[in-house]
């Protein structure tokens, strides 16, 4: 894919979305970003929108939109 997305794994989740999956039986998806800098702010005191890298947020949004499009067009 032109956005660098090359791997889809069934399952996954985390404490942020597990309640949706377990309690509501909702189909969930997860974007797995490059972990080199992911935990610099993730769930830390400075985990606020002002510290989000705009370009990385846009790339993540593009990838999630492309994923939803592909699921809609071709199914799972």
PDB file of C-alpha atoms in Angstrom:
ATOM      1  CA  UNK A   1       0.000   0.000   0.000  1.00  0.00           C
ATOM      2  CA  UNK A   2       1.243   3.506  -0.669  1.00  0.00           C
ATOM      3  CA  UNK A   3       0.845   4.563   2.979  1.00  0.00           C
ATOM      4  CA  UNK A   4       3.266   2.027   4.406  1.00  0.00           C
ATOM      5  CA  UNK A   5       0.564  -0.224   5.832  1.00  0.00           C
ATOM      6  CA  UNK A   6       1.553  -3.778   5.217  1.00  0.00           C
ATOM      7  CA  UNK A   7       0.294  -5.924   8.044  1.00  0.00           C
ATOM      8  CA  UNK A   8      -3.144  -6.700   9.431  1.00  0.00           C
ATOM      9  CA  UNK A   9      -3.483  -8.913  12.486  1.00  0.00           C
ATOM     10  CA  UNK A  10      -6.700 -10.438  13.769  1.00  0.00           C
ATOM     11  CA  UNK A  11      -7.428  -9.586  17.390  1.00  0.00           C
ATOM     12  CA  UNK A  12      -5.623  -7.044  19.460  1.00  0.00           C
ATOM     13  CA  UNK A  13      -7.048  -4.202  21.408  1.00  0.00           C
ATOM     14  CA  UNK A  14      -6.017  -2.753  24.678  1.00  0.00           C
ATOM     15  CA  UNK A  15      -7.555  -1.177  27.715  1.00  0.00           C
ATOM     16  CA  UNK A  16      -8.858   1.746  25.652  1.00  0.00           C
ATOM     17  CA  UNK A  17     -11.137  -0.372  23.465  1.00  0.00           C
ATOM     18  CA  UNK A  18     -11.545  -3.716  25.261  1.00  0.00           C
ATOM     19  CA  UNK A  19     -14.871  -2.652  26.847  1.00  0.00           C
ATOM     20  CA  UNK A  20     -16.325  -2.065  23.378  1.00  0.00           C
ATOM     21  CA  UNK A  21     -15.237  -5.498  22.266  1.00  0.00           C
ATOM     22  CA  UNK A  22     -16.110  -7.436  25.415  1.00  0.00           C
ATOM     23  CA  UNK A  23     -19.274  -5.712  26.643  1.00  0.00           C
ATOM     24  CA  UNK A  24     -20.855  -4.578  23.394  1.00  0.00           C
ATOM     25  CA  UNK A  25     -19.445  -7.263  21.057  1.00  0.00           C
ATOM     26  CA  UNK A  26     -18.302  -4.468  18.741  1.00  0.00           C
ATOM     27  CA  UNK A  27     -15.885  -5.184  15.919  1.00  0.00           C
ATOM     28  CA  UNK A  28     -12.752  -3.184  16.688  1.00  0.00           C
ATOM     29  CA  UNK A  29      -9.604  -2.303  14.801  1.00  0.00           C
ATOM     30  CA  UNK A  30      -6.258  -1.042  15.896  1.00  0.00           C
ATOM     31  CA  UNK A  31      -3.558   1.044  14.267  1.00  0.00           C
ATOM     32  CA  UNK A  32      -0.115  -0.097  15.347  1.00  0.00           C
ATOM     33  CA  UNK A  33       2.198   2.905  14.980  1.00  0.00           C
ATOM     34  CA  UNK A  34       5.962   2.776  14.985  1.00  0.00           C
ATOM     35  CA  UNK A  35       6.808   2.073  18.602  1.00  0.00           C
ATOM     36  CA  UNK A  36      10.111   3.966  18.649  1.00  0.00           C
ATOM     37  CA  UNK A  37       8.487   7.137  19.985  1.00  0.00           C
ATOM     38  CA  UNK A  38       4.977   5.936  20.776  1.00  0.00           C
ATOM     39  CA  UNK A  39       5.470   5.705  24.519  1.00  0.00           C
ATOM     40  CA  UNK A  40       7.244   9.064  24.825  1.00  0.00           C
ATOM     41  CA  UNK A  41       3.859  10.555  25.724  1.00  0.00           C
ATOM     42  CA  UNK A  42       1.293   7.728  25.532  1.00  0.00           C
ATOM     43  CA  UNK A  43      -0.590   7.591  28.851  1.00  0.00           C
ATOM     44  CA  UNK A  44       2.025   9.846  30.422  1.00  0.00           C
ATOM     45  CA  UNK A  45       1.440  13.132  32.214  1.00  0.00           C
ATOM     46  CA  UNK A  46       2.189  15.033  29.004  1.00  0.00           C
ATOM     47  CA  UNK A  47      -0.272  12.927  26.929  1.00  0.00           C
ATOM     48  CA  UNK A  48      -2.313  15.890  25.672  1.00  0.00           C
ATOM     49  CA  UNK A  49      -3.440  16.908  22.207  1.00  0.00           C
ATOM     50  CA  UNK A  50      -0.970  19.790  22.089  1.00  0.00           C
ATOM     51  CA  UNK A  51       1.909  17.258  22.139  1.00  0.00           C
ATOM     52  CA  UNK A  52       0.608  15.154  19.261  1.00  0.00           C
ATOM     53  CA  UNK A  53       2.714  15.332  16.108  1.00  0.00           C
ATOM     54  CA  UNK A  54       0.330  16.776  13.493  1.00  0.00           C
ATOM     55  CA  UNK A  55       1.866  14.861  10.589  1.00  0.00           C
ATOM     56  CA  UNK A  56       1.725  11.538  12.412  1.00  0.00           C
ATOM     57  CA  UNK A  57      -1.881  12.168  13.450  1.00  0.00           C
ATOM     58  CA  UNK A  58      -2.785  12.907   9.820  1.00  0.00           C
ATOM     59  CA  UNK A  59      -1.003   9.769   8.595  1.00  0.00           C
ATOM     60  CA  UNK A  60      -2.839   7.689  11.189  1.00  0.00           C
ATOM     61  CA  UNK A  61      -6.176   9.176  10.147  1.00  0.00           C
ATOM     62  CA  UNK A  62      -5.403   8.513   6.471  1.00  0.00           C
ATOM     63  CA  UNK A  63      -4.549   4.895   7.228  1.00  0.00           C
ATOM     64  CA  UNK A  64      -7.686   4.311   9.287  1.00  0.00           C
ATOM     65  CA  UNK A  65      -9.822   5.896   6.547  1.00  0.00           C
ATOM     66  CA  UNK A  66      -8.158   3.689   3.924  1.00  0.00           C
ATOM     67  CA  UNK A  67      -8.744   0.619   6.101  1.00  0.00           C
ATOM     68  CA  UNK A  68     -12.441   1.448   6.551  1.00  0.00           C
ATOM     69  CA  UNK A  69     -12.766   2.011   2.805  1.00  0.00           C
ATOM     70  CA  UNK A  70     -11.176  -1.357   2.034  1.00  0.00           C
ATOM     71  CA  UNK A  71     -13.400  -3.175   4.538  1.00  0.00           C
ATOM     72  CA  UNK A  72     -16.456  -1.467   3.057  1.00  0.00           C
ATOM     73  CA  UNK A  73     -15.438  -2.289  -0.508  1.00  0.00           C
ATOM     74  CA  UNK A  74     -14.102  -5.819  -0.055  1.00  0.00           C
ATOM     75  CA  UNK A  75     -15.361  -6.983   3.360  1.00  0.00           C
ATOM     76  CA  UNK A  76     -13.319  -8.773   5.960  1.00  0.00           C
TER      77      UNK A  76
END
